[in-house]
Amino acid sequence: MEKLWGGRFELPPHALMEELGASVSFDARLAPWDIRASIAHARMLGNCSIISKEDANAIIAGLEAILEDVLAGQVAWSPALEDVHGNIEAMLISRIGAAGKKLHTARSRNDQIATDVRLWCRDQTDIILDTLLRLQKSIVDFAEAHLEVALPGYTHLQPAQPVLLAHHFLAYFEMFKRDRERFTELRKRINVM
């Protein structure tokens, strides 16, 4: 596969520059989100008749097969192909031929990475929201199991009036509730391109 900048220079870059420009060692973790975004993009290209339905279906099937390999840990990422996008494109072309070259029609590499990162952030936010919800449920369960336990409350680091352990723990429930509200608002913002 030709480099993105191929044809512009007569000599290849120094090996150190190639190593510096390669990001697949860390951006390969975005592969599932990159593939999901590419499947949606290919579907749009076919539905809008920008490419044929046959090519769109071949691209989608090829990407789904690549995703299975990625999730199974069966992909050998090549630094020579620079990044996750170049690697996936090369795999796709090797599997389905010339139709694979049409995947990037009507989108830039910048569009691709912005979408990948947003999809990743959205999924991570969903995981955090779910984890916080489970934590809140555990706090309520703990509080309900300890309704009779008293402990000293503190004012200015000095023991003060007695409080219930349940009441003390439910204060954390409220703190995590605010965190969930913040992440819910963040998710709305992440979900806009």
PDB file of C-alpha atoms in Angstrom:
ATOM      1  CA  MET A   1       0.000   0.000   0.000  1.00  0.00           C
ATOM      2  CA  GLU A   2       1.359   3.406  -0.954  1.00  0.00           C
ATOM      3  CA  LYS A   3       2.023   5.920   1.817  1.00  0.00           C
ATOM      4  CA  LEU A   4      -0.420   8.801   2.198  1.00  0.00           C
ATOM      5  CA  TRP A   5       2.274  11.174   1.018  1.00  0.00           C
ATOM      6  CA  GLY A   6       3.537   8.763  -1.663  1.00  0.00           C
ATOM      7  CA  GLY A   7       4.548  10.273  -4.988  1.00  0.00           C
ATOM      8  CA  ARG A   8       5.567  13.600  -3.504  1.00  0.00           C
ATOM      9  CA  PHE A   9       9.170  12.704  -2.759  1.00  0.00           C
ATOM     10  CA  GLU A  10      11.815  10.892  -4.772  1.00  0.00           C
ATOM     11  CA  LEU A  11      13.598   9.285  -1.814  1.00  0.00           C
ATOM     12  CA  PRO A  12      12.046   7.365   1.073  1.00  0.00           C
ATOM     13  CA  PRO A  13      12.205   8.962   4.516  1.00  0.00           C
ATOM     14  CA  HIS A  14      14.851   8.013   7.034  1.00  0.00           C
ATOM     15  CA  ALA A  15      13.877   4.961   9.142  1.00  0.00           C
ATOM     16  CA  LEU A  16      13.815   7.138  12.264  1.00  0.00           C
ATOM     17  CA  MET A  17      11.203   9.404  10.659  1.00  0.00           C
ATOM     18  CA  GLU A  18       9.102   6.364   9.698  1.00  0.00           C
ATOM     19  CA  GLU A  19       9.268   5.138  13.282  1.00  0.00           C
ATOM     20  CA  LEU A  20       8.333   8.577  14.592  1.00  0.00           C
ATOM     21  CA  GLY A  21       5.331   8.794  12.241  1.00  0.00           C
ATOM     22  CA  ALA A  22       3.966   5.340  13.030  1.00  0.00           C
ATOM     23  CA  SER A  23       1.139   5.388  15.572  1.00  0.00           C
ATOM     24  CA  VAL A  24      -0.283   1.879  15.207  1.00  0.00           C
ATOM     25  CA  SER A  25       1.524   0.768  18.366  1.00  0.00           C
ATOM     26  CA  PHE A  26      -0.939   2.829  20.402  1.00  0.00           C
ATOM     27  CA  ASP A  27      -3.875   3.612  18.103  1.00  0.00           C
ATOM     28  CA  ALA A  28      -4.560  -0.048  17.262  1.00  0.00           C
ATOM     29  CA  ARG A  29      -6.739  -0.062  20.388  1.00  0.00           C
ATOM     30  CA  LEU A  30      -9.191   2.120  18.417  1.00  0.00           C
ATOM     31  CA  ALA A  31      -9.730  -0.624  15.808  1.00  0.00           C
ATOM     32  CA  PRO A  32     -13.217  -1.731  16.975  1.00  0.00           C
ATOM     33  CA  TRP A  33     -14.486   1.849  16.908  1.00  0.00           C
ATOM     34  CA  ASP A  34     -12.732   2.588  13.613  1.00  0.00           C
ATOM     35  CA  ILE A  35     -14.363  -0.442  12.055  1.00  0.00           C
ATOM     36  CA  ARG A  36     -17.824   0.443  13.435  1.00  0.00           C
ATOM     37  CA  ALA A  37     -17.494   3.950  11.999  1.00  0.00           C
ATOM     38  CA  SER A  38     -16.253   2.574   8.679  1.00  0.00           C
ATOM     39  CA  ILE A  39     -19.182   0.162   8.446  1.00  0.00           C
ATOM     40  CA  ALA A  40     -21.604   3.052   8.995  1.00  0.00           C
ATOM     41  CA  HIS A  41     -19.718   5.123   6.409  1.00  0.00           C
ATOM     42  CA  ALA A  42     -19.784   2.309   3.838  1.00  0.00           C
ATOM     43  CA  ARG A  43     -23.498   1.821   4.446  1.00  0.00           C
ATOM     44  CA  MET A  44     -24.072   5.547   3.830  1.00  0.00           C
ATOM     45  CA  LEU A  45     -21.973   5.466   0.642  1.00  0.00           C
ATOM     46  CA  GLY A  46     -24.087   2.615  -0.700  1.00  0.00           C
ATOM     47  CA  ASN A  47     -27.433   4.074   0.401  1.00  0.00           C
ATOM     48  CA  CYS A  48     -26.589   7.422  -1.241  1.00  0.00           C
ATOM     49  CA  SER A  49     -25.432   5.661  -4.442  1.00  0.00           C
ATOM     50  CA  ILE A  50     -21.964   7.171  -4.080  1.00  0.00           C
ATOM     51  CA  ILE A  51     -20.637   3.649  -4.521  1.00  0.00           C
ATOM     52  CA  SER A  52     -22.560   0.602  -5.685  1.00  0.00           C
ATOM     53  CA  LYS A  53     -24.587  -1.439  -3.195  1.00  0.00           C
ATOM     54  CA  GLU A  54     -22.430  -4.427  -4.135  1.00  0.00           C
ATOM     55  CA  ASP A  55     -19.226  -2.602  -3.234  1.00  0.00           C
ATOM     56  CA  ALA A  56     -20.789  -1.280  -0.014  1.00  0.00           C
ATOM     57  CA  ASN A  57     -21.899  -4.801   0.972  1.00  0.00           C
ATOM     58  CA  ALA A  58     -18.460  -6.228   0.176  1.00  0.00           C
ATOM     59  CA  ILE A  59     -16.793  -3.520   2.284  1.00  0.00           C
ATOM     60  CA  ILE A  60     -19.166  -4.135   5.188  1.00  0.00           C
ATOM     61  CA  ALA A  61     -18.655  -7.909   5.062  1.00  0.00           C
ATOM     62  CA  GLY A  62     -14.882  -7.447   4.862  1.00  0.00           C
ATOM     63  CA  LEU A  63     -14.869  -5.051   7.813  1.00  0.00           C
ATOM     64  CA  GLU A  64     -17.041  -7.375   9.901  1.00  0.00           C
ATOM     65  CA  ALA A  65     -14.567 -10.212   9.250  1.00  0.00           C
ATOM     66  CA  ILE A  66     -11.644  -7.955  10.185  1.00  0.00           C
ATOM     67  CA  LEU A  67     -13.443  -6.954  13.387  1.00  0.00           C
ATOM     68  CA  GLU A  68     -13.810 -10.630  14.329  1.00  0.00           C
ATOM     69  CA  ASP A  69     -10.063 -11.073  13.842  1.00  0.00           C
ATOM     70  CA  VAL A  70      -9.292  -7.935  15.873  1.00  0.00           C
ATOM     71  CA  LEU A  71     -11.502  -9.060  18.750  1.00  0.00           C
ATOM     72  CA  ALA A  72      -9.949 -12.524  18.648  1.00  0.00           C
ATOM     73  CA  GLY A  73      -6.457 -10.993  18.851  1.00  0.00           C
ATOM     74  CA  GLN A  74      -5.493 -12.426  15.469  1.00  0.00           C
ATOM     75  CA  VAL A  75      -4.263  -9.239  13.785  1.00  0.00           C
ATOM     76  CA  ALA A  76      -0.573  -8.475  13.347  1.00  0.00           C
ATOM     77  CA  TRP A  77      -0.359  -4.685  13.148  1.00  0.00           C
ATOM     78  CA  SER A  78       2.271  -3.314  10.774  1.00  0.00           C
ATOM     79  CA  PRO A  79       4.143  -0.126  11.751  1.00  0.00           C
ATOM     80  CA  ALA A  80       5.039   0.233   8.059  1.00  0.00           C
ATOM     81  CA  LEU A  81       1.352   1.042   7.423  1.00  0.00           C
ATOM     82  CA  GLU A  82       1.630   3.887   9.943  1.00  0.00           C
ATOM     83  CA  ASP A  83      -1.661   3.724  11.830  1.00  0.00           C
ATOM     84  CA  VAL A  84      -4.775   1.710  12.594  1.00  0.00           C
ATOM     85  CA  HIS A  85      -6.582   3.196   9.579  1.00  0.00           C
ATOM     86  CA  GLY A  86      -3.839   2.224   7.123  1.00  0.00           C
ATOM     87  CA  ASN A  87      -3.658  -1.278   8.572  1.00  0.00           C
ATOM     88  CA  ILE A  88      -7.409  -1.840   8.367  1.00  0.00           C
ATOM     89  CA  GLU A  89      -7.562  -0.445   4.837  1.00  0.00           C
ATOM     90  CA  ALA A  90      -4.720  -2.738   3.728  1.00  0.00           C
ATOM     91  CA  MET A  91      -6.440  -5.766   5.311  1.00  0.00           C
ATOM     92  CA  LEU A  92      -9.709  -4.823   3.632  1.00  0.00           C
ATOM     93  CA  ILE A  93      -8.139  -4.437   0.183  1.00  0.00           C
ATOM     94  CA  SER A  94      -6.303  -7.744   0.563  1.00  0.00           C
ATOM     95  CA  ARG A  95      -9.602  -9.461   1.426  1.00  0.00           C
ATOM     96  CA  ILE A  96     -12.045  -7.883  -1.034  1.00  0.00           C
ATOM     97  CA  GLY A  97      -9.868  -6.275  -3.697  1.00  0.00           C
ATOM     98  CA  ALA A  98     -10.354  -2.901  -5.372  1.00  0.00           C
ATOM     99  CA  ALA A  99     -13.729  -2.238  -3.725  1.00  0.00           C
ATOM    100  CA  GLY A 100     -11.827  -1.790  -0.459  1.00  0.00           C
ATOM    101  CA  LYS A 101     -10.153   1.320  -1.885  1.00  0.00           C
ATOM    102  CA  LYS A 102     -13.560   3.039  -2.027  1.00  0.00           C
ATOM    103  CA  LEU A 103     -14.040   3.010   1.735  1.00  0.00           C
ATOM    104  CA  HIS A 104     -12.481   6.448   2.194  1.00  0.00           C
ATOM    105  CA  THR A 105     -14.631   8.150  -0.413  1.00  0.00           C
ATOM    106  CA  ALA A 106     -16.089  11.391   1.003  1.00  0.00           C
ATOM    107  CA  ARG A 107     -14.210  11.426   4.304  1.00  0.00           C
ATOM    108  CA  SER A 108     -10.819  12.540   5.469  1.00  0.00           C
ATOM    109  CA  ARG A 109      -8.405  10.885   7.850  1.00  0.00           C
ATOM    110  CA  ASN A 110      -9.194  13.714  10.283  1.00  0.00           C
ATOM    111  CA  ASP A 111     -12.916  12.851  10.089  1.00  0.00           C
ATOM    112  CA  GLN A 112     -12.029   9.259  10.780  1.00  0.00           C
ATOM    113  CA  ILE A 113      -9.923   9.838  13.881  1.00  0.00           C
ATOM    114  CA  ALA A 114     -12.367  12.412  15.296  1.00  0.00           C
ATOM    115  CA  THR A 115     -15.186   9.880  14.919  1.00  0.00           C
ATOM    116  CA  ASP A 116     -13.141   7.014  16.371  1.00  0.00           C
ATOM    117  CA  VAL A 117     -12.156   9.009  19.443  1.00  0.00           C
ATOM    118  CA  ARG A 118     -15.727  10.190  20.027  1.00  0.00           C
ATOM    119  CA  LEU A 119     -17.087   6.645  19.731  1.00  0.00           C
ATOM    120  CA  TRP A 120     -14.412   5.418  22.152  1.00  0.00           C
ATOM    121  CA  CYS A 121     -15.164   8.248  24.616  1.00  0.00           C
ATOM    122  CA  ARG A 122     -18.892   7.558  24.380  1.00  0.00           C
ATOM    123  CA  ASP A 123     -18.409   3.878  25.171  1.00  0.00           C
ATOM    124  CA  GLN A 124     -16.043   4.654  28.053  1.00  0.00           C
ATOM    125  CA  THR A 125     -18.580   7.135  29.421  1.00  0.00           C
ATOM    126  CA  ASP A 126     -21.278   4.446  29.276  1.00  0.00           C
ATOM    127  CA  ILE A 127     -19.003   2.098  31.230  1.00  0.00           C
ATOM    128  CA  ILE A 128     -18.378   4.794  33.846  1.00  0.00           C
ATOM    129  CA  LEU A 129     -22.099   5.573  34.126  1.00  0.00           C
ATOM    130  CA  ASP A 130     -22.915   1.896  34.610  1.00  0.00           C
ATOM    131  CA  THR A 131     -20.132   1.469  37.172  1.00  0.00           C
ATOM    132  CA  LEU A 132     -21.294   4.500  39.152  1.00  0.00           C
ATOM    133  CA  LEU A 133     -24.868   3.189  39.126  1.00  0.00           C
ATOM    134  CA  ARG A 134     -23.733  -0.185  40.473  1.00  0.00           C
ATOM    135  CA  LEU A 135     -21.643   1.586  43.114  1.00  0.00           C
ATOM    136  CA  GLN A 136     -24.668   3.643  44.182  1.00  0.00           C
ATOM    137  CA  LYS A 137     -26.767   0.478  44.465  1.00  0.00           C
ATOM    138  CA  SER A 138     -24.075  -1.096  46.662  1.00  0.00           C
ATOM    139  CA  ILE A 139     -24.045   1.976  48.888  1.00  0.00           C
ATOM    140  CA  VAL A 140     -27.836   1.810  49.335  1.00  0.00           C
ATOM    141  CA  ASP A 141     -27.636  -1.924  50.099  1.00  0.00           C
ATOM    142  CA  PHE A 142     -24.899  -1.265  52.657  1.00  0.00           C
ATOM    143  CA  ALA A 143     -26.855   1.597  54.251  1.00  0.00           C
ATOM    144  CA  GLU A 144     -30.010  -0.509  54.509  1.00  0.00           C
ATOM    145  CA  ALA A 145     -28.036  -3.280  56.213  1.00  0.00           C
ATOM    146  CA  HIS A 146     -26.607  -0.864  58.806  1.00  0.00           C
ATOM    147  CA  LEU A 147     -29.577   1.292  59.856  1.00  0.00           C
ATOM    148  CA  GLU A 148     -28.857   0.870  63.572  1.00  0.00           C
ATOM    149  CA  VAL A 149     -25.111   1.578  63.568  1.00  0.00           C
ATOM    150  CA  ALA A 150     -24.133   4.953  65.025  1.00  0.00           C
ATOM    151  CA  LEU A 151     -20.777   6.685  64.848  1.00  0.00           C
ATOM    152  CA  PRO A 152     -19.468  10.095  65.814  1.00  0.00           C
ATOM    153  CA  GLY A 153     -19.980  12.872  63.334  1.00  0.00           C
ATOM    154  CA  TYR A 154     -17.178  15.409  63.119  1.00  0.00           C
ATOM    155  CA  THR A 155     -17.141  19.199  63.016  1.00  0.00           C
ATOM    156  CA  HIS A 156     -13.811  20.922  62.357  1.00  0.00           C
ATOM    157  CA  LEU A 157     -12.039  17.609  62.945  1.00  0.00           C
ATOM    158  CA  GLN A 158     -13.615  17.292  66.400  1.00  0.00           C
ATOM    159  CA  PRO A 159     -16.090  14.562  67.412  1.00  0.00           C
ATOM    160  CA  ALA A 160     -19.604  16.042  67.449  1.00  0.00           C
ATOM    161  CA  GLN A 161     -23.132  14.627  67.473  1.00  0.00           C
ATOM    162  CA  PRO A 162     -23.732  10.955  66.667  1.00  0.00           C
ATOM    163  CA  VAL A 163     -24.805  10.101  63.112  1.00  0.00           C
ATOM    164  CA  LEU A 164     -25.950   6.894  61.521  1.00  0.00           C
ATOM    165  CA  LEU A 165     -23.447   4.977  59.434  1.00  0.00           C
ATOM    166  CA  ALA A 166     -26.206   4.651  56.826  1.00  0.00           C
ATOM    167  CA  HIS A 167     -26.624   8.433  56.712  1.00  0.00           C
ATOM    168  CA  HIS A 168     -22.879   8.890  56.342  1.00  0.00           C
ATOM    169  CA  PHE A 169     -22.719   6.441  53.425  1.00  0.00           C
ATOM    170  CA  LEU A 170     -25.762   7.940  51.715  1.00  0.00           C
ATOM    171  CA  ALA A 171     -23.844  11.222  51.491  1.00  0.00           C
ATOM    172  CA  TYR A 172     -21.500   9.376  49.110  1.00  0.00           C
ATOM    173  CA  PHE A 173     -24.509   8.144  47.158  1.00  0.00           C
ATOM    174  CA  GLU A 174     -25.386  11.794  46.523  1.00  0.00           C
ATOM    175  CA  MET A 175     -21.813  12.654  45.516  1.00  0.00           C
ATOM    176  CA  PHE A 176     -21.800   9.826  42.976  1.00  0.00           C
ATOM    177  CA  LYS A 177     -25.245  10.937  41.791  1.00  0.00           C
ATOM    178  CA  ARG A 178     -23.728  14.315  40.891  1.00  0.00           C
ATOM    179  CA  ASP A 179     -20.892  12.533  39.093  1.00  0.00           C
ATOM    180  CA  ARG A 180     -23.448  10.556  37.085  1.00  0.00           C
ATOM    181  CA  GLU A 181     -25.217  13.791  36.145  1.00  0.00           C
ATOM    182  CA  ARG A 182     -21.918  15.248  34.941  1.00  0.00           C
ATOM    183  CA  PHE A 183     -21.090  12.181  32.852  1.00  0.00           C
ATOM    184  CA  THR A 184     -24.628  12.123  31.417  1.00  0.00           C
ATOM    185  CA  GLU A 185     -24.186  15.726  30.290  1.00  0.00           C
ATOM    186  CA  LEU A 186     -20.726  14.903  28.944  1.00  0.00           C
ATOM    187  CA  ARG A 187     -22.138  12.013  26.914  1.00  0.00           C
ATOM    188  CA  LYS A 188     -24.581  14.382  25.193  1.00  0.00           C
ATOM    189  CA  ARG A 189     -21.657  16.595  24.190  1.00  0.00           C
ATOM    190  CA  ILE A 190     -19.510  13.673  23.026  1.00  0.00           C
ATOM    191  CA  ASN A 191     -22.359  12.415  20.863  1.00  0.00           C
ATOM    192  CA  VAL A 192     -22.355  15.508  18.622  1.00  0.00           C
ATOM    193  CA  MET A 193     -20.071  15.829  15.615  1.00  0.00           C
TER     194      MET A 193
END
